[in-house]
Short mmCIF file of C-alpha atoms in Angstrom, two decimals:
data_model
loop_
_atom_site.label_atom_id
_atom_site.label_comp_id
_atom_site.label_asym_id
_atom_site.label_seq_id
_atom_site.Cartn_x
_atom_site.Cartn_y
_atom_site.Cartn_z
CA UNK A 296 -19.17 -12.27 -3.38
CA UNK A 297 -16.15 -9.73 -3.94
CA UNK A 298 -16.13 -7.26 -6.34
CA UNK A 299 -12.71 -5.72 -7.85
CA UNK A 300 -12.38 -2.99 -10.04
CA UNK A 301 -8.91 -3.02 -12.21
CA UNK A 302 -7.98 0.64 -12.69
CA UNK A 303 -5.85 3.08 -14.41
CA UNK A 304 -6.52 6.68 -15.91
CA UNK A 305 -4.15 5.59 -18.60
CA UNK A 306 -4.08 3.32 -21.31
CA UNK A 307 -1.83 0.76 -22.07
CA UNK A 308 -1.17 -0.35 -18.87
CA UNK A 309 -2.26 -3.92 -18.96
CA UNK A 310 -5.74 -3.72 -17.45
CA UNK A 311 -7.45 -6.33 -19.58
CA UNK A 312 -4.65 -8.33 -19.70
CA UNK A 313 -4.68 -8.67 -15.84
CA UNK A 314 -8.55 -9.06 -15.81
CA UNK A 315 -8.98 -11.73 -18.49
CA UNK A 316 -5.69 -13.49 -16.62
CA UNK A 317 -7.55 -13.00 -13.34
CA UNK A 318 -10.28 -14.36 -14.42
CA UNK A 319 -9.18 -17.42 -15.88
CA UNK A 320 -6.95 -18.47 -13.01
CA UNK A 321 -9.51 -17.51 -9.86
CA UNK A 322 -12.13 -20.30 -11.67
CA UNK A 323 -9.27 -22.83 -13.07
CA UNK A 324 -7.05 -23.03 -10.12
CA UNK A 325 -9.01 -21.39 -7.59
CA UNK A 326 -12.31 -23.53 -8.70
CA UNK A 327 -14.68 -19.68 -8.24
CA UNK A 328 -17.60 -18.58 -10.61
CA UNK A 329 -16.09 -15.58 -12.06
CA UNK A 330 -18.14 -12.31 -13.80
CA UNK A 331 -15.93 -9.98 -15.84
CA UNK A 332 -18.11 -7.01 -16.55
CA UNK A 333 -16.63 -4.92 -19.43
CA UNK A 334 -16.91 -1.31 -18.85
CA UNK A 335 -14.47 -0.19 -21.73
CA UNK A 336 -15.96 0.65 -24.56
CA UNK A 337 -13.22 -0.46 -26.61
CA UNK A 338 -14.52 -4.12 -25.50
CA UNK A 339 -11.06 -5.84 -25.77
CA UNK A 340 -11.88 -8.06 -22.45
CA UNK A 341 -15.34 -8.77 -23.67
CA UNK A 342 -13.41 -9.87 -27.31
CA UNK A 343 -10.66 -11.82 -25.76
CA UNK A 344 -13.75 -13.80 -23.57
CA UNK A 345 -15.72 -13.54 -26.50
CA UNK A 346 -16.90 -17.92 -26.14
CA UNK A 347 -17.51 -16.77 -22.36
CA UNK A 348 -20.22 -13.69 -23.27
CA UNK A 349 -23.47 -13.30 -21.43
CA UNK A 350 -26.99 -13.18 -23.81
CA UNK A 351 -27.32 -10.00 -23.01
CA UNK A 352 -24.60 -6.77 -22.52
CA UNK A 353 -23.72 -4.09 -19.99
CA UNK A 354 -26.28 -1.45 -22.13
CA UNK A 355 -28.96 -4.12 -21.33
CA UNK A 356 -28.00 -3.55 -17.51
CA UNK A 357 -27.04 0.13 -16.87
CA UNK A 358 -29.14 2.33 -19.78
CA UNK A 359 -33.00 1.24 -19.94
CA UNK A 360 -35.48 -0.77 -17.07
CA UNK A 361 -36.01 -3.59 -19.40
CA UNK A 362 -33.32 -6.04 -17.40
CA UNK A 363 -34.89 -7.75 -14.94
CA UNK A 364 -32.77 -9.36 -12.19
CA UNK A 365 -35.07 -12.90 -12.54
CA UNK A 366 -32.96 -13.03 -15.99
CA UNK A 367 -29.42 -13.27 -13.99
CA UNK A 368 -31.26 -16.12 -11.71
CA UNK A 369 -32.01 -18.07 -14.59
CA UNK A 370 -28.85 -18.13 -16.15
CA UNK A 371 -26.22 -20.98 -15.59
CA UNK A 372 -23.45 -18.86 -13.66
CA UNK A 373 -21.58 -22.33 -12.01
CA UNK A 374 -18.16 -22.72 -11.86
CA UNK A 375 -16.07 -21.31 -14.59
CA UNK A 376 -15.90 -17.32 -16.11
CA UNK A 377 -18.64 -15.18 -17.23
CA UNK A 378 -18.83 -12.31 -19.07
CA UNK A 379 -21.43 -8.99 -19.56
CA UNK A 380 -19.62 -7.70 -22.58
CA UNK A 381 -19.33 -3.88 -23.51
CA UNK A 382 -20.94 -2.68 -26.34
CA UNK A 383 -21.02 0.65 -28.67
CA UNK A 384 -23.52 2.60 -26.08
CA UNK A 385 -20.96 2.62 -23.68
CA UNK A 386 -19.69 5.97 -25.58
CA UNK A 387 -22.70 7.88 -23.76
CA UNK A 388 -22.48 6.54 -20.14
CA UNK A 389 -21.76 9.91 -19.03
CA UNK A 390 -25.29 11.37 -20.35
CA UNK A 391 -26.61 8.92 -17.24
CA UNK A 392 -27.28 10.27 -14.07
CA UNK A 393 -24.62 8.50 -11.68
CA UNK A 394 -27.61 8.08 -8.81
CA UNK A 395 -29.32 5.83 -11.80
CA UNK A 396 -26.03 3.94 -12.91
CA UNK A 397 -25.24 3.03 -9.37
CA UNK A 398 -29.05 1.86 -8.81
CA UNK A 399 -28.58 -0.33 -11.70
CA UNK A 400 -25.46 -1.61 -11.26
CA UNK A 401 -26.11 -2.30 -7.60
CA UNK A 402 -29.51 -4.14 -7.97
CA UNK A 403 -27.49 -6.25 -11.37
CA UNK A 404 -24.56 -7.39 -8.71
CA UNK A 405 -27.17 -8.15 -5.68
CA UNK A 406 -28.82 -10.49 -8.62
CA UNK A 407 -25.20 -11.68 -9.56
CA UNK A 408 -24.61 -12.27 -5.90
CA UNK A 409 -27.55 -14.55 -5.28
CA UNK A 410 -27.07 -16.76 -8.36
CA UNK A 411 -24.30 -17.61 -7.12
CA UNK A 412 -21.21 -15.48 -8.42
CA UNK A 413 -17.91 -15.15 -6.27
CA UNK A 414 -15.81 -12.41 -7.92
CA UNK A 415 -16.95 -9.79 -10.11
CA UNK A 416 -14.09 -8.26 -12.43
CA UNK A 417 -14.64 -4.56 -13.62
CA UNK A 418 -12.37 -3.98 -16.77
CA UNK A 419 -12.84 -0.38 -16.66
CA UNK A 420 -11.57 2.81 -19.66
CA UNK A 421 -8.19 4.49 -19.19
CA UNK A 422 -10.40 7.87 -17.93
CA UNK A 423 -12.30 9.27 -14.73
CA UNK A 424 -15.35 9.25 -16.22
CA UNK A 425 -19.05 7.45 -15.23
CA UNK A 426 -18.04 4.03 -16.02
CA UNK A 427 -15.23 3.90 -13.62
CA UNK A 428 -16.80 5.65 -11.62
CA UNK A 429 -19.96 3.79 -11.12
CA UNK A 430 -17.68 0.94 -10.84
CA UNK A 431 -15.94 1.94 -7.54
CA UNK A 432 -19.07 3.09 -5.97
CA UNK A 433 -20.07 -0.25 -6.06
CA UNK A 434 -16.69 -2.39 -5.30
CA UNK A 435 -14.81 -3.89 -2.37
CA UNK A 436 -11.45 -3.47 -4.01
CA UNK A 437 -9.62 -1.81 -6.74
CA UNK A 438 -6.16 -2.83 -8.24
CA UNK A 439 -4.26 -0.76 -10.48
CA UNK A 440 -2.08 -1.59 -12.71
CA UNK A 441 0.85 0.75 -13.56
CA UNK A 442 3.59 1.33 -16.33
CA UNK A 443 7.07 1.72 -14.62
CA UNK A 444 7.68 5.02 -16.12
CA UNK A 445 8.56 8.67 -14.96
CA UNK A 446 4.68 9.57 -14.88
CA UNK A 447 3.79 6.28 -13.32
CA UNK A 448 3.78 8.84 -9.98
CA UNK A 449 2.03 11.23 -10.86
CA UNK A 450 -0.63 8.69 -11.57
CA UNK A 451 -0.54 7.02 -7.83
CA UNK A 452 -1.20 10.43 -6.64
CA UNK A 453 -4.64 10.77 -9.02
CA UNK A 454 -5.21 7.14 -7.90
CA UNK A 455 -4.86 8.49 -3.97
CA UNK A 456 -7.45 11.35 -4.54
CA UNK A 457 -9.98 8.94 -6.41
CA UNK A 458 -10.18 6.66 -4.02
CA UNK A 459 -10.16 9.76 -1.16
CA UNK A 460 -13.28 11.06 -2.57
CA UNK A 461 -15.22 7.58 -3.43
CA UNK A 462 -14.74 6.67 -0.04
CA UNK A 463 -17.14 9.35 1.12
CA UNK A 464 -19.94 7.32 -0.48
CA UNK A 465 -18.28 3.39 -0.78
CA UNK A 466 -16.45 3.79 2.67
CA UNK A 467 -15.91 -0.14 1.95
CA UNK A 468 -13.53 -0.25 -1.13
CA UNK A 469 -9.99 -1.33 -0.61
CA UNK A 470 -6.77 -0.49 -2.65
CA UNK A 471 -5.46 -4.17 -3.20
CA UNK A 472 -2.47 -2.45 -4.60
CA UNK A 473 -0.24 -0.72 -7.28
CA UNK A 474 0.42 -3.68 -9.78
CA UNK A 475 3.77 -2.79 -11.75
CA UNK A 476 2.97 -4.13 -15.47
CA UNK A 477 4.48 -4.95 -18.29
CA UNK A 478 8.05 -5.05 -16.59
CA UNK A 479 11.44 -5.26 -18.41
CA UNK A 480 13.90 -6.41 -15.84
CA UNK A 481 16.55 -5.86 -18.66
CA UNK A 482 15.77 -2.34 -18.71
CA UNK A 483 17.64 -0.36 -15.91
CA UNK A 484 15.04 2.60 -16.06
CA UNK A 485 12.27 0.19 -14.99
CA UNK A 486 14.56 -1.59 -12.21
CA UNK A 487 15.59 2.21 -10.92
CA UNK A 488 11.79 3.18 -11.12
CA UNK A 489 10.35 0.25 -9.16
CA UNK A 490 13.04 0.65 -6.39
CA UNK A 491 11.55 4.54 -6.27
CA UNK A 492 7.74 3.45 -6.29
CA UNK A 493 8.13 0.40 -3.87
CA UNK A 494 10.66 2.73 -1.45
CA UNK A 495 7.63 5.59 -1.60
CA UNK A 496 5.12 3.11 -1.36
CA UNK A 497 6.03 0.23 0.58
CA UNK A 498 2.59 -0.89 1.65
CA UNK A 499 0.72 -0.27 -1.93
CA UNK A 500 3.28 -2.56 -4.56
CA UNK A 501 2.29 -5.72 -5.12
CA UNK A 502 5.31 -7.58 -4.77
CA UNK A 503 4.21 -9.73 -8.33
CA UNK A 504 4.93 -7.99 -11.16
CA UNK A 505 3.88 -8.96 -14.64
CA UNK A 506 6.75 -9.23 -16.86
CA UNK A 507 6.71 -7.74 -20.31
CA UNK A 508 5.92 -11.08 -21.79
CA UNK A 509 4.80 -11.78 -25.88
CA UNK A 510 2.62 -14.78 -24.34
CA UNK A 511 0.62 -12.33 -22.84
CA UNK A 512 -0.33 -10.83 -25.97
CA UNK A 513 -0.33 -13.44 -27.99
CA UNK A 514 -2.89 -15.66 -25.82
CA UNK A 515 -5.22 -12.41 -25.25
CA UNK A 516 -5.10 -11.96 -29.54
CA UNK A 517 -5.73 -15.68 -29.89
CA UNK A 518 -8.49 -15.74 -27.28
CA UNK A 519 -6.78 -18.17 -25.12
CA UNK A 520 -6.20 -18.97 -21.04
CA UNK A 521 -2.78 -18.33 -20.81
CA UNK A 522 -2.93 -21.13 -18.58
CA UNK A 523 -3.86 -23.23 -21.64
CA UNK A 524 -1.20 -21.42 -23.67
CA UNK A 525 1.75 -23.80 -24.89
CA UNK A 526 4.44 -22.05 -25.77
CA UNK A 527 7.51 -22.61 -23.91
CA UNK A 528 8.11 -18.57 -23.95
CA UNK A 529 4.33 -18.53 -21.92
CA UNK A 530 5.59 -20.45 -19.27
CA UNK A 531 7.00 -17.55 -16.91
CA UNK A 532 3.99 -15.30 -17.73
CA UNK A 533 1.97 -18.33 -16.52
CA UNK A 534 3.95 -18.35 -13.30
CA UNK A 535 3.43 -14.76 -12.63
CA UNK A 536 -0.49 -14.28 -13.19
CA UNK A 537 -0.58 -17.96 -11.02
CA UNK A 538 1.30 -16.23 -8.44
CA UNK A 539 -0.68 -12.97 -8.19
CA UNK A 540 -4.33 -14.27 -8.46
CA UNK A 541 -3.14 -16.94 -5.02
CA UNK A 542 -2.03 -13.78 -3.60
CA UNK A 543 -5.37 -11.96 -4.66
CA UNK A 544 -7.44 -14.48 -3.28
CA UNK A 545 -5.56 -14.68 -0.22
CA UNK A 546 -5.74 -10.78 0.43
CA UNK A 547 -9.86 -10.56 -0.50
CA UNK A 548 -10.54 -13.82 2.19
CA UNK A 549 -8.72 -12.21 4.74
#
């Protein structure tokens, strides 16, 4: 089982779009069992998967002791995508002693693991806070996704010293990569900007963007795979996320 956590201290950067897109495409054209475990309290992942939800939610897992790992080995977790949605409680993570999250978390995900799961997906808040937190600890890789903006940089450099200081205790997690988002190849400033980025970091851009796509919207407000998405204006956005989940799987079975 992998486990990636999609990243960014800042918001609007397309992290639930590229973790319900992820999703969809590692268990319909990659044929995995896929767990998207919605750390945002804002719960647009576990609203957009909302037919794919779990009986139970992350506050079930990570805030009391009355979860019991026999209830993930009963569950049906074949072949398709999964989902521990967020819920409300999420606003008081940070009252929870890390030690405690990370207990929790790690026993849930050892469950997850033997029922059979192959990718967990952490949709994680736009902060540095316990949720994310707890979710690196815990990961083998973590993708960000990034705006190609001015300040885009200064955020690669928080991303560096994150990941600096979780590897003293998760020596195992992996930067998949820098994922430039929401790209408008009409717009000069994001052409110039992802020259910049890719020329300073040649080894951490994922060379598939997401364009800045409607579809991509319009499927996650209409709670539908893009994949299964019709409109002629999807079919480029479906092309991308295709693209970057084979390359995803490719770089996590290496």
């Amino acid at each position: 089982m992998k486990i990636i956590t999609v990243s960014n201290q800042k918001g609007g950067v397309g992290k639930t779009a590229t973790v319900v897109n992820m999703a969809g495409y590692l268990s319909r054209e990659h044929d995995l069992s896929v767990l998207v475990i919605d750390l945002d309290s804002q719960g647009n992942a576990s609203w957009s998967l909302s037919d794919s939800n779990l009986e139970f939610n992350i506050s079930d897992v990570l805030f009391s002791d009355k979860f019991q790992s026999e209830d993930v080995k009963q569950l049906n977790l074949g072949q398709g995508v999964h989902v521990v949605g967020a819920d409300s409680s999420l606003a008081d993570i940070d009252s929870i002693d890390i030690k405690l999250l990370v207990t929790r978390m790690s026993a849930f995900l050892n469950a997850v693991n033997e029922a059979g799961i192959d990718v967990v997906l952490f949709d994680t808040p736009p902060s540095l806070g316990k949720a994310l937190t707890s979710a690196l600890l815990v990961s083998d890789y973590v993708i960000c996704p990034i705006e190609l903006e001015a300040y885009s940089l200064q955020g690669v450099s928080k991303l560096q010293n994150v990941i600096q200081n979780i590897r003293k205790f998760n020596n195992n997690l992996k930067v998949l990569g820098l994922l430039p988002s929401m790209v408008d190849n009409r717009n000069k400033r994001h052409r110039d900007q992802l020259a910049k980025i890719t020329e300073l970091y040649p080894d951490l851009v994922i060379k598939h963007p997401i364009g800045l796509r409607s579809s991509v919207a319009d499927a996650l407000s209409e709670k539908v795979f893009l994949g299964d998405f019709k409109k002629s204006s999807a079919k480029k956005a479906r092309q991308e996320f295709s693209e970057l989940t084979s390359w995803i799987c490719d770089a996590i079975t290496k």
